[in-house]
XYZ file of N, CA and C in Angstrom:
873
model
N 59.813 86.559 74.361
C 59.437 87.533 75.378
C 60.516 87.660 76.459
N 61.020 86.498 76.922
C 62.065 86.528 77.943
C 63.327 87.204 77.425
N 63.660 86.907 76.160
C 64.851 87.534 75.576
C 64.697 89.051 75.523
N 63.496 89.516 75.217
C 63.240 90.958 75.166
C 63.376 91.584 76.549
N 62.843 90.886 77.566
C 62.945 91.393 78.928
C 64.398 91.461 79.382
N 65.169 90.422 79.033
C 66.593 90.435 79.395
C 67.294 91.626 78.751
N 66.962 91.883 77.476
C 67.587 93.002 76.764
C 67.223 94.330 77.405
N 65.976 94.443 77.866
C 65.539 95.682 78.508
C 66.328 95.934 79.786
N 66.602 94.865 80.546
C 67.347 95.017 81.786
C 68.827 95.314 81.527
N 69.358 94.742 80.461
C 70.784 94.914 80.170
C 71.063 96.220 79.438
N 70.078 96.717 78.693
C 70.291 97.887 77.838
C 70.831 99.114 78.571
N 70.309 99.487 79.751
C 70.882 100.671 80.434
C 72.369 100.528 80.741
N 72.778 99.321 81.167
C 74.198 99.104 81.446
C 75.024 99.203 80.170
N 74.504 98.643 79.080
C 75.215 98.726 77.795
C 75.359 100.171 77.340
N 74.314 100.953 77.535
C 74.374 102.370 77.138
C 75.420 103.113 77.969
N 75.444 102.875 79.277
C 76.415 103.540 80.139
C 77.847 103.153 79.778
N 78.073 101.861 79.555
C 79.416 101.412 79.184
C 79.815 102.002 77.832
N 78.872 102.014 76.903
C 79.182 102.559 75.582
C 79.523 104.040 75.620
N 78.756 104.806 76.427
C 78.950 106.257 76.478
C 80.203 106.635 77.252
N 80.457 105.938 78.370
C 81.541 106.353 79.269
C 82.822 105.542 79.111
N 82.823 104.471 78.313
C 84.029 103.671 78.106
C 84.422 103.628 76.636
N 83.559 103.078 75.802
C 83.943 102.843 74.408
C 83.932 104.112 73.556
N 82.979 104.997 73.789
C 82.970 106.257 73.041
C 84.218 107.093 73.317
N 84.640 107.267 74.591
C 85.894 107.997 74.824
C 87.104 107.336 74.183
N 87.137 105.997 74.105
C 88.254 105.325 73.443
C 88.304 105.695 71.971
N 87.152 105.689 71.322
C 87.099 106.050 69.902
C 87.475 107.514 69.712
N 86.977 108.382 70.591
C 87.306 109.803 70.492
C 88.799 110.041 70.710
N 89.389 109.290 71.640
C 90.821 109.455 71.886
C 91.631 109.083 70.644
N 91.239 108.028 69.948
C 91.909 107.670 68.691
C 91.800 108.813 67.683
N 90.637 109.429 67.629
C 90.454 110.563 66.723
C 91.342 111.738 67.142
N 91.383 112.031 68.431
C 92.194 113.149 68.910
C 93.681 112.928 68.621
N 94.129 111.653 68.649
C 95.551 111.369 68.444
C 96.010 111.653 67.024
N 95.090 111.896 66.116
C 95.450 112.229 64.725
C 95.398 113.735 64.483
N 95.256 114.525 65.567
C 95.116 115.970 65.431
C 96.276 116.700 66.093
N 96.559 117.889 65.586
C 97.374 118.853 66.313
C 96.386 119.836 66.907
N 96.202 119.769 68.215
C 95.064 120.429 68.854
C 95.553 121.348 69.961
N 95.250 122.627 69.803
C 95.493 123.619 70.847
C 94.224 123.717 71.680
N 94.251 123.170 72.901
C 93.019 123.109 73.686
C 92.607 124.469 74.222
N 93.511 125.458 74.182
C 93.164 126.781 74.702
C 92.538 127.660 73.629
N 93.069 127.604 72.426
C 92.479 128.383 71.337
C 91.394 127.604 70.614
N 91.416 126.263 70.735
C 90.424 125.425 70.065
C 90.792 125.054 68.645
N 91.939 125.518 68.143
C 92.332 125.217 66.763
C 92.748 123.752 66.640
N 92.324 123.130 65.532
C 92.626 121.734 65.278
C 93.150 121.574 63.853
N 94.142 120.704 63.717
C 94.714 120.428 62.388
C 94.971 118.927 62.292
N 94.453 118.316 61.240
C 94.646 116.875 61.053
C 96.094 116.608 60.635
N 96.772 115.733 61.378
C 98.172 115.424 61.087
C 98.397 113.927 60.863
N 97.334 113.146 60.832
C 97.476 111.710 60.582
C 98.215 111.005 61.708
N 99.261 110.296 61.350
C 100.042 109.517 62.319
C 101.299 110.251 62.785
N 101.352 111.560 62.560
C 102.546 112.320 62.940
C 102.811 112.254 64.446
N 101.749 112.260 65.252
C 101.945 112.200 66.702
C 102.592 110.883 67.124
N 102.239 109.803 66.438
C 102.844 108.511 66.753
C 104.298 108.463 66.286
N 104.583 109.147 65.175
C 105.970 109.234 64.725
C 106.818 110.011 65.718
N 106.230 111.050 66.322
C 106.958 111.817 67.335
C 107.249 110.962 68.562
N 106.326 110.054 68.891
C 106.556 109.162 70.030
C 107.840 108.361 69.856
N 108.046 107.860 68.656
C 109.210 107.012 68.378
C 110.510 107.776 68.598
N 110.493 109.077 68.292
C 111.714 109.890 68.394
C 111.800 110.663 69.702
N 110.861 110.428 70.624
C 110.825 111.186 71.867
C 111.558 110.410 72.968
N 112.733 110.868 73.401
C 113.476 110.134 74.438
C 112.744 110.099 75.777
N 111.966 111.145 76.084
C 111.245 111.159 77.355
C 110.149 110.097 77.348
N 109.509 109.887 76.206
C 108.500 108.826 76.116
C 109.119 107.470 76.420
N 110.287 107.192 75.848
C 110.926 105.891 76.056
C 111.414 105.724 77.487
N 111.928 106.819 78.078
C 112.348 106.718 79.479
C 111.140 106.544 80.391
N 110.009 107.178 80.033
C 108.776 107.001 80.808
C 108.298 105.564 80.720
N 108.333 105.005 79.516
C 107.935 103.609 79.333
C 108.852 102.680 80.123
N 110.150 102.992 80.130
C 111.095 102.199 80.909
C 110.811 102.276 82.400
N 110.443 103.462 82.884
C 110.101 103.602 84.298
C 108.860 102.789 84.646
N 107.865 102.802 83.758
C 106.684 101.978 83.990
C 107.027 100.489 84.005
N 107.902 100.071 83.087
C 108.305 98.662 83.048
C 109.055 98.278 84.316
N 109.971 99.153 84.778
C 110.681 98.902 86.032
C 109.706 98.812 87.187
N 108.755 99.711 87.207
C 107.720 99.715 88.236
C 106.969 98.381 88.237
N 106.626 97.881 87.039
C 105.881 96.633 86.924
C 106.698 95.445 87.424
N 107.976 95.390 87.052
C 108.832 94.268 87.468
C 108.981 94.233 88.989
N 109.280 95.391 89.576
C 109.442 95.443 91.037
C 108.129 95.104 91.737
N 107.013 95.582 91.194
C 105.711 95.310 91.802
C 105.367 93.831 91.732
N 105.707 93.169 90.631
C 105.459 91.729 90.521
C 106.265 90.980 91.586
N 107.513 91.380 91.758
C 108.372 90.696 92.734
C 107.813 90.848 94.143
N 107.427 92.071 94.533
C 107.013 92.319 95.913
C 105.515 92.083 96.121
N 104.669 92.607 95.240
C 103.234 92.565 95.486
C 102.575 91.284 95.004
N 103.290 90.442 94.290
C 102.742 89.140 93.897
C 103.511 88.033 94.609
N 104.777 87.853 94.252
C 105.540 86.751 94.840
C 105.846 86.995 96.320
N 106.279 88.205 96.662
C 106.561 88.521 98.059
C 105.310 88.456 98.916
N 104.201 88.990 98.401
C 102.949 88.976 99.152
C 102.438 87.554 99.344
N 102.588 86.707 98.326
C 102.172 85.306 98.456
C 102.987 84.597 99.528
N 104.284 84.822 99.544
C 105.135 84.197 100.552
C 104.761 84.662 101.958
N 104.556 85.970 102.109
C 104.197 86.492 103.430
C 102.831 85.964 103.867
N 101.876 85.897 102.949
C 100.551 85.382 103.289
C 100.635 83.935 103.751
N 101.460 83.142 103.061
C 101.624 81.736 103.464
C 102.241 81.639 104.854
N 103.204 82.510 105.159
C 103.809 82.500 106.496
C 102.799 82.875 107.571
N 101.986 83.890 107.283
C 100.983 84.320 108.262
C 99.963 83.211 108.499
N 99.482 82.593 107.421
C 98.457 81.560 107.562
C 98.998 80.275 108.168
N 100.305 80.133 108.233
C 100.882 78.942 108.854
C 100.992 79.072 110.372
N 100.749 80.285 110.902
C 100.802 80.501 112.342
C 99.592 79.841 112.999
N 99.818 79.158 114.067
C 98.746 78.413 114.712
C 97.718 79.279 115.410
N 98.117 80.412 115.971
C 97.214 81.264 116.736
C 96.373 82.132 115.804
N 95.035 82.021 115.920
C 94.142 82.854 115.117
C 94.290 84.327 115.479
N 94.533 84.612 116.769
C 94.708 86.003 117.198
C 95.920 86.631 116.527
N 97.026 85.902 116.469
C 98.226 86.419 115.814
C 97.994 86.601 114.316
N 97.296 85.674 113.709
C 97.029 85.795 112.269
C 96.217 87.055 111.976
N 95.168 87.272 112.749
C 94.342 88.463 112.542
C 95.140 89.735 112.787
N 95.947 89.729 113.832
C 96.744 90.915 114.138
C 97.739 91.249 113.044
N 98.418 90.240 112.529
C 99.407 90.478 111.474
C 98.744 90.931 110.186
N 97.581 90.351 109.855
C 96.869 90.811 108.654
C 96.531 92.289 108.767
N 96.067 92.708 109.963
C 95.708 94.109 110.169
C 96.929 95.011 110.070
N 98.045 94.582 110.668
C 99.267 95.390 110.661
C 99.741 95.628 109.234
N 99.753 94.575 108.434
C 100.246 94.723 107.066
C 99.254 95.448 106.158
N 97.965 95.433 106.530
C 96.965 96.077 105.677
C 96.866 97.577 105.930
N 97.276 98.041 107.102
C 97.109 99.458 107.461
C 97.681 100.414 106.406
N 98.911 100.206 105.878
C 99.403 101.149 104.855
C 98.513 101.233 103.623
N 97.816 100.138 103.277
C 96.952 100.146 102.100
C 95.711 101.002 102.312
N 95.368 101.271 103.574
C 94.225 102.129 103.863
C 94.556 103.604 103.676
N 95.831 103.925 103.505
C 96.264 105.306 103.278
C 96.254 105.574 101.784
N 95.670 106.682 101.363
C 95.630 107.000 99.938
C 97.036 107.238 99.410
N 97.219 107.013 98.112
C 98.532 107.204 97.503
C 99.011 108.642 97.619
N 98.092 109.586 97.542
C 98.478 110.990 97.657
C 99.038 111.287 99.046
N 98.341 110.798 100.075
C 98.808 111.014 101.449
C 100.120 110.276 101.683
N 100.212 109.035 101.181
C 101.453 108.271 101.335
C 102.609 108.972 100.627
N 102.334 109.546 99.459
C 103.372 110.279 98.740
C 103.863 111.481 99.525
N 102.938 112.229 100.120
C 103.332 113.377 100.937
C 104.109 112.934 102.172
N 103.699 111.811 102.761
C 104.395 111.280 103.932
C 105.839 110.928 103.598
N 106.030 110.220 102.486
C 107.381 109.808 102.116
C 108.189 110.965 101.532
N 107.518 111.980 101.025
C 108.242 113.195 100.616
C 108.970 113.781 101.825
N 108.297 113.754 102.974
C 108.941 114.212 104.207
C 110.014 113.224 104.668
N 109.726 111.908 104.556
C 110.696 110.894 104.970
C 111.996 111.050 104.196
N 111.893 111.349 102.894
C 113.079 111.455 102.032
C 113.731 112.838 102.071
N 113.128 113.803 102.762
C 113.677 115.162 102.800
C 115.124 115.124 103.307
N 116.067 115.709 102.567
C 117.490 115.510 102.882
C 117.943 116.114 104.200
N 117.315 117.202 104.663
C 117.788 117.882 105.866
C 116.994 117.508 107.113
N 115.680 117.382 106.973
C 114.830 117.120 108.123
C 114.231 115.718 108.115
N 114.349 115.003 107.003
C 113.713 113.703 106.875
C 114.306 112.651 107.801
N 113.469 111.781 108.356
C 113.950 110.759 109.295
C 114.854 109.707 108.658
N 114.770 109.497 107.344
C 115.601 108.465 106.718
C 117.080 108.820 106.830
N 117.439 110.019 106.428
C 118.844 110.435 106.529
C 119.310 110.512 107.983
N 118.433 110.953 108.872
C 118.798 111.003 110.290
C 119.045 109.597 110.827
N 118.233 108.634 110.401
C 118.423 107.248 110.852
C 119.736 106.689 110.342
N 120.072 106.988 109.091
C 121.341 106.516 108.533
C 122.529 107.101 109.304
N 122.438 108.374 109.628
C 123.525 108.998 110.385
C 123.611 108.437 111.800
N 122.469 108.095 112.388
C 122.460 107.590 113.765
C 123.121 106.227 113.882
N 123.070 105.427 112.796
C 123.667 104.084 112.845
C 125.036 104.044 112.174
N 125.607 105.219 111.921
C 126.948 105.279 111.359
C 127.018 105.097 109.868
N 125.898 105.287 109.174
C 125.878 105.154 107.711
C 125.587 106.498 107.051
N 126.129 107.557 107.658
C 125.870 108.901 107.153
C 126.329 109.134 105.737
N 127.321 108.330 105.268
C 127.788 108.529 103.886
C 126.732 108.157 102.859
N 125.713 107.408 103.283
C 124.630 107.035 102.360
C 123.487 108.049 102.368
N 123.516 109.003 103.283
C 122.481 110.034 103.330
C 122.600 110.917 102.091
N 121.473 111.223 101.480
C 121.484 111.994 100.236
C 120.111 112.587 99.974
N 120.030 113.393 98.926
C 118.740 113.950 98.495
C 118.054 112.905 97.629
N 117.260 112.055 98.246
C 116.719 110.879 97.567
C 115.849 111.236 96.370
N 115.070 112.283 96.476
C 114.186 112.684 95.376
C 114.813 113.752 94.490
N 116.017 114.179 94.826
C 116.661 115.243 94.056
C 117.734 114.755 93.114
N 117.942 113.441 93.040
C 118.965 112.869 92.158
C 118.314 111.895 91.177
N 118.774 111.948 89.949
C 118.185 111.085 88.925
C 118.375 109.607 89.245
N 119.474 109.260 89.908
C 119.776 107.851 90.167
C 118.928 107.251 91.282
N 118.395 108.080 92.170
C 117.657 107.555 93.326
C 116.190 107.945 93.354
N 115.776 108.905 92.547
C 114.402 109.416 92.640
C 113.372 108.338 92.300
N 113.559 107.640 91.174
C 112.577 106.637 90.777
C 112.554 105.447 91.736
N 113.706 104.896 92.133
C 113.655 103.822 93.136
C 112.982 104.253 94.438
N 113.152 105.508 94.846
C 112.518 105.987 96.071
C 110.998 105.997 95.935
N 110.503 106.424 94.774
C 109.058 106.433 94.545
C 108.508 105.011 94.515
N 109.215 104.117 93.838
C 108.772 102.724 93.753
C 108.745 102.090 95.142
N 109.749 102.385 95.963
C 109.789 101.835 97.322
C 108.563 102.276 98.121
N 108.195 103.545 98.004
C 107.008 104.037 98.695
C 105.766 103.299 98.229
N 105.652 103.096 96.941
C 104.474 102.437 96.383
C 104.365 100.988 96.849
N 105.504 100.300 96.933
C 105.472 98.911 97.413
C 105.036 98.861 98.869
N 105.512 99.793 99.671
C 105.107 99.862 101.073
C 103.600 100.054 101.185
N 103.036 100.892 100.312
C 101.612 101.197 100.399
C 100.733 100.050 99.907
N 101.165 99.317 98.896
C 100.308 98.303 98.293
C 100.563 96.879 98.724
N 101.660 96.655 99.443
C 102.069 95.293 99.790
C 101.034 94.586 100.673
N 100.495 95.282 101.645
C 99.557 94.665 102.579
C 98.260 94.241 101.932
N 97.778 95.023 100.972
C 96.531 94.672 100.276
C 96.696 93.363 99.507
N 97.811 93.225 98.801
C 98.084 91.986 98.071
C 98.206 90.806 99.033
N 98.872 91.027 100.149
C 99.028 89.968 101.151
C 97.675 89.496 101.667
N 96.781 90.441 101.921
C 95.456 90.078 102.433
C 94.680 89.246 101.419
N 94.743 89.611 100.139
C 94.042 88.851 99.106
C 94.594 87.435 98.990
N 95.922 87.300 99.065
C 96.513 85.964 99.018
C 96.139 85.162 100.264
N 96.043 85.823 101.409
C 95.640 85.124 102.632
C 94.230 84.557 102.481
N 93.337 85.319 101.881
C 91.973 84.840 101.638
C 91.994 83.645 100.692
N 92.819 83.719 99.645
C 92.915 82.606 98.696
C 93.447 81.348 99.376
N 94.419 81.493 100.251
C 94.983 80.339 100.965
C 93.950 79.742 101.916
N 93.134 80.592 102.536
C 92.104 80.104 103.451
C 91.056 79.255 102.727
N 90.890 79.479 101.439
C 89.909 78.712 100.667
C 90.399 77.302 100.334
N 91.676 77.034 100.497
C 92.206 75.705 100.207
C 91.723 74.741 101.295
N 91.094 73.634 100.924
C 90.592 72.687 101.931
C 91.702 72.207 102.858
N 91.425 72.208 104.139
C 92.432 71.789 105.119
C 92.812 70.321 104.941
N 91.910 69.533 104.329
C 92.219 68.115 104.109
C 93.439 67.931 103.217
N 93.633 68.847 102.300
C 94.780 68.733 101.392
C 96.082 68.916 102.172
N 96.095 69.908 103.050
C 97.291 70.112 103.874
C 97.482 68.940 104.839
N 96.365 68.411 105.345
C 96.469 67.276 106.241
C 97.060 66.053 105.552
N 96.630 65.819 104.313
C 97.170 64.690 103.554
C 98.653 64.882 103.271
N 99.038 66.126 102.965
C 100.454 66.406 102.707
C 101.285 66.173 103.964
N 100.753 66.558 105.126
C 101.481 66.365 106.379
C 101.641 64.874 106.689
N 100.586 64.071 106.412
C 100.664 62.624 106.643
C 101.730 61.985 105.759
N 101.870 62.526 104.538
C 102.884 62.010 103.606
C 104.287 62.492 103.937
N 104.415 63.287 104.995
C 105.729 63.753 105.403
C 106.257 64.934 104.614
N 105.365 65.677 103.975
C 105.778 66.839 103.186
C 106.102 68.005 104.128
N 107.296 68.576 103.999
C 107.711 69.688 104.837
C 107.061 70.993 104.421
N 107.241 72.052 105.230
C 106.580 73.342 104.941
C 106.991 73.967 103.610
N 108.262 73.834 103.227
C 108.706 74.441 101.965
C 108.087 73.704 100.783
N 108.168 72.378 100.799
C 107.564 71.598 99.712
C 106.051 71.773 99.692
N 105.440 71.907 100.861
C 103.990 72.123 100.929
C 103.621 73.452 100.283
N 104.449 74.457 100.525
C 104.191 75.760 99.904
C 104.348 75.677 98.384
N 105.414 75.026 97.928
C 105.717 74.969 96.494
C 104.724 74.091 95.743
N 104.378 72.923 96.304
C 103.588 71.928 95.570
C 102.099 71.932 95.913
N 101.720 72.622 96.981
C 100.302 72.668 97.343
C 99.757 74.097 97.245
N 100.366 75.008 98.019
C 99.830 76.365 98.079
C 99.929 77.088 96.746
N 101.113 77.117 96.176
C 101.316 77.881 94.934
C 100.395 77.406 93.812
N 100.295 76.098 93.529
C 99.390 75.679 92.448
C 97.918 75.997 92.714
N 97.491 75.914 93.981
C 96.073 76.083 94.283
C 95.647 77.539 94.420
N 96.584 78.465 94.406
C 96.212 79.890 94.412
C 96.608 80.558 93.097
N 96.819 79.759 92.062
C 97.308 80.349 90.808
C 96.281 81.279 90.160
N 94.981 81.049 90.410
C 93.992 81.984 89.872
C 94.152 83.356 90.510
N 94.317 83.378 91.826
C 94.555 84.650 92.505
C 95.884 85.253 92.057
N 96.885 84.401 91.836
C 98.180 84.901 91.360
C 98.029 85.564 89.998
N 97.256 84.920 89.110
C 97.023 85.525 87.799
C 96.280 86.835 87.895
N 95.246 86.871 88.755
C 94.490 88.110 88.939
C 95.374 89.217 89.489
N 96.194 88.895 90.493
C 97.066 89.906 91.075
C 98.118 90.373 90.080
N 98.585 89.472 89.225
C 99.552 89.878 88.199
C 98.923 90.882 87.238
N 97.659 90.620 86.834
C 96.961 91.555 85.938
C 96.797 92.911 86.604
N 96.287 92.902 87.839
C 96.034 94.156 88.555
C 97.339 94.913 88.799
N 98.386 94.178 89.176
C 99.658 94.812 89.511
C 100.319 95.430 88.292
N 100.375 94.673 87.188
C 101.028 95.195 85.985
C 100.213 96.343 85.396
N 98.894 96.178 85.341
C 98.056 97.270 84.823
C 98.214 98.514 85.680
N 98.238 98.322 87.002
C 98.426 99.467 87.890
C 99.777 100.123 87.710
N 100.810 99.311 87.425
C 102.153 99.861 87.227
C 102.219 100.755 85.996
N 101.399 100.459 84.990
C 101.394 101.288 83.782
C 100.403 102.441 83.872
N 99.681 102.524 84.986
C 98.760 103.642 85.187
C 99.178 104.518 86.361
N 100.441 104.405 86.772
C 100.959 105.198 87.890
C 100.846 106.686 87.569
N 100.384 107.449 88.536
C 100.273 108.894 88.326
C 100.428 109.669 89.637
N 99.561 109.382 90.618
C 99.476 110.212 91.827
C 100.802 110.351 92.556
N 101.452 109.198 92.837
C 102.665 109.250 93.648
C 103.783 110.016 92.968
N 103.877 109.906 91.648
C 104.923 110.635 90.928
C 104.633 112.133 90.941
N 103.375 112.503 90.695
C 103.023 113.924 90.684
C 103.235 114.558 92.053
N 102.906 113.834 93.118
C 103.028 114.386 94.465
C 104.485 114.520 94.886
N 105.308 113.523 94.529
C 106.665 113.471 95.066
C 107.692 114.200 94.205
N 107.591 114.103 92.884
C 108.613 114.734 92.031
C 108.043 115.480 90.831
N 106.774 115.239 90.486
C 106.162 115.820 89.281
C 106.954 115.478 88.022
N 107.644 114.347 88.043
C 108.399 113.917 86.869
C 109.864 114.266 86.890
N 110.297 115.098 87.808
C 111.705 115.474 87.884
C 112.503 114.510 88.743
N 113.775 114.763 88.926
C 114.550 115.840 88.283
C 114.940 115.485 86.843
N 114.870 116.468 85.981
C 115.270 116.313 84.577
C 114.495 115.188 83.898
N 113.196 115.095 84.187
C 112.297 114.090 83.584
C 112.696 112.650 83.913
N 113.510 112.441 84.926
C 113.998 111.085 85.214
C 112.925 110.206 85.839
N 111.876 110.799 86.412
C 110.814 109.996 87.018
C 109.498 110.097 86.250
N 109.572 110.608 85.029
C 108.351 110.636 84.229
C 107.880 109.207 83.959
N 106.573 108.998 84.058
C 105.936 107.760 83.625
C 104.913 108.145 82.556
N 104.312 107.153 81.924
C 103.427 107.467 80.802
C 102.275 108.370 81.234
N 101.739 108.140 82.445
C 100.629 108.957 82.907
C 101.007 110.409 83.113
N 102.150 110.652 83.744
C 102.567 112.036 83.983
C 103.026 112.715 82.699
N 103.660 111.952 81.794
C 104.083 112.540 80.513
C 102.869 112.877 79.657
N 101.836 112.044 79.739
C 100.576 112.334 79.056
C 99.998 113.649 79.589
N 99.946 113.779 80.905
C 99.405 114.994 81.517
C 100.227 116.225 81.132
N 101.540 116.103 81.224
C 102.394 117.247 80.921
C 102.289 117.649 79.445
N 102.215 116.647 78.577
C 102.111 116.942 77.148
C 100.802 117.646 76.822
N 99.710 117.209 77.445
C 98.412 117.772 77.108
C 98.109 119.083 77.787
N 98.373 119.173 79.088
C 97.890 120.318 79.856
C 98.974 121.335 80.210
N 100.231 120.960 80.073
C 101.320 121.907 80.329
C 101.931 122.394 79.024
N 102.225 121.454 78.125
C 102.825 121.809 76.836
C 101.771 122.105 75.772
N 100.493 121.942 76.118
C 99.375 122.263 75.218
C 99.478 121.504 73.895
N 99.783 120.226 73.981
C 99.867 119.379 72.796
C 98.933 118.196 73.017
N 97.626 118.464 72.918
C 96.627 117.486 73.292
C 96.609 116.280 72.358
N 96.893 116.494 71.094
C 96.937 115.377 70.158
C 98.043 114.397 70.495
N 99.207 114.922 70.855
C 100.326 114.060 71.250
C 99.985 113.319 72.539
N 99.340 114.002 73.484
C 98.925 113.352 74.733
C 97.940 112.224 74.448
N 97.049 112.418 73.484
C 96.104 111.363 73.117
C 96.832 110.163 72.515
N 97.903 110.415 71.769
C 98.699 109.312 71.222
C 99.361 108.518 72.343
N 99.881 109.223 73.352
C 100.470 108.540 74.512
C 99.405 107.700 75.212
N 98.199 108.257 75.348
C 97.106 107.529 75.991
C 96.733 106.280 75.199
N 96.773 106.365 73.884
C 96.458 105.203 73.055
C 97.485 104.101 73.259
N 98.753 104.459 73.286
C 99.806 103.471 73.530
C 99.629 102.840 74.906
N 99.309 103.653 75.892
C 99.091 103.153 77.249
C 97.926 102.168 77.287
N 96.857 102.492 76.575
C 95.691 101.597 76.525
C 96.040 100.278 75.853
N 96.760 100.329 74.759
C 97.126 99.103 74.040
C 98.002 98.205 74.919
N 98.953 98.810 75.639
C 99.840 98.022 76.509
C 99.046 97.324 77.610
N 98.212 98.072 78.325
C 97.452 97.485 79.435
C 96.445 96.458 78.930
N 95.806 96.723 77.788
C 94.848 95.761 77.232
C 95.552 94.469 76.832
N 96.702 94.591 76.179
C 97.450 93.407 75.763
C 97.885 92.561 76.955
N 98.353 93.217 77.998
C 98.783 92.489 79.201
C 97.605 91.782 79.849
N 96.460 92.473 79.943
C 95.283 91.876 80.577
C 94.773 90.675 79.788
N 94.714 90.796 78.463
C 94.236 89.684 77.636
C 95.171 88.483 77.759
N 96.476 88.730 77.728
C 97.440 87.633 77.839
C 97.329 86.934 79.190
N 97.221 87.713 80.261
C 97.118 87.133 81.592
C 95.819 86.351 81.753
N 94.710 86.872 81.235
C 93.438 86.159 81.330
C 93.483 84.849 80.560
N 94.135 84.861 79.425
C 94.251 83.636 78.624
C 95.064 82.582 79.359
N 96.165 83.007 79.952
C 97.002 82.060 80.697
C 96.259 81.535 81.916
N 95.581 82.429 82.647
C 94.868 82.023 83.851
C 93.724 81.079 83.524
N 92.994 81.343 82.462
C 91.862 80.490 82.099
C 92.318 79.088 81.733
N 93.471 78.995 81.102
C 93.986 77.682 80.734
C 94.444 76.885 81.957
N 94.689 77.569 83.065
C 95.190 76.900 84.264
C 94.197 77.050 85.430
N 92.904 77.043 85.105
C 91.877 77.235 86.131
C 91.919 76.076 87.147
N 91.760 76.441 88.418
C 91.764 75.447 89.485
C 90.348 74.952 89.718
N 90.169 73.653 89.753
C 88.876 73.048 90.040
C 88.999 72.153 91.269
N 88.126 72.385 92.236
C 88.178 71.585 93.466
C 87.480 70.258 93.237
């Protein structure tokens, strides 16, 4: 009887997850085997031809490379950099200063990516943007350029904006994780004469590894699902140099009217993010912290 009651309570959630998560995944796999004109409605089964096109598509590979670059930079700043900054903030003796600094660093995370993208679009504007004006004011005018108009600088400029927007949120989460560490452990380390650097390396880092694993999963998965900031700032240009998998999926399906190919890109994106999440969860579970 109890088992039946449990099933009754769980069944609505299972139905919702099945309809809105797993069914679309199965349908997307089906769509990826079609040549589908979404405007006329015509469909033609092409098997794995869309996946074969992926292999020969240079824009797909450059998009994947941009996502990988995004992930690497995000890991450096939003995981390792955020952990270091959180440890520095939590080492400050004044509670008022700690609260103030947490708020200061968190404010950019309260701004939506779309708004942040529009803000930095103005910052990077070559003629009126404050970045080029600041460079000229300090005698570095030779570095002023069209940041979003050149293939060599457009993607780094977008990534820089994204790190600015997300850095504070990661820092706050690490600060919470550090606060959970019993003060007795730090006290024992101080009695043993352990300095701040060794305390960070041998006490803080090991005891927040669960949060580190979680942030790595969220950060890498988010890096492969980038969309808003690229669409707002460059829409994939110039010359497709800032395309990522999300924007290339959108352009393939809704601009180039090749919905089957877009579904194939979506399948690859799903496999990548799922594989990363499973690997990170496996590593984190094996290194679970027990107090």
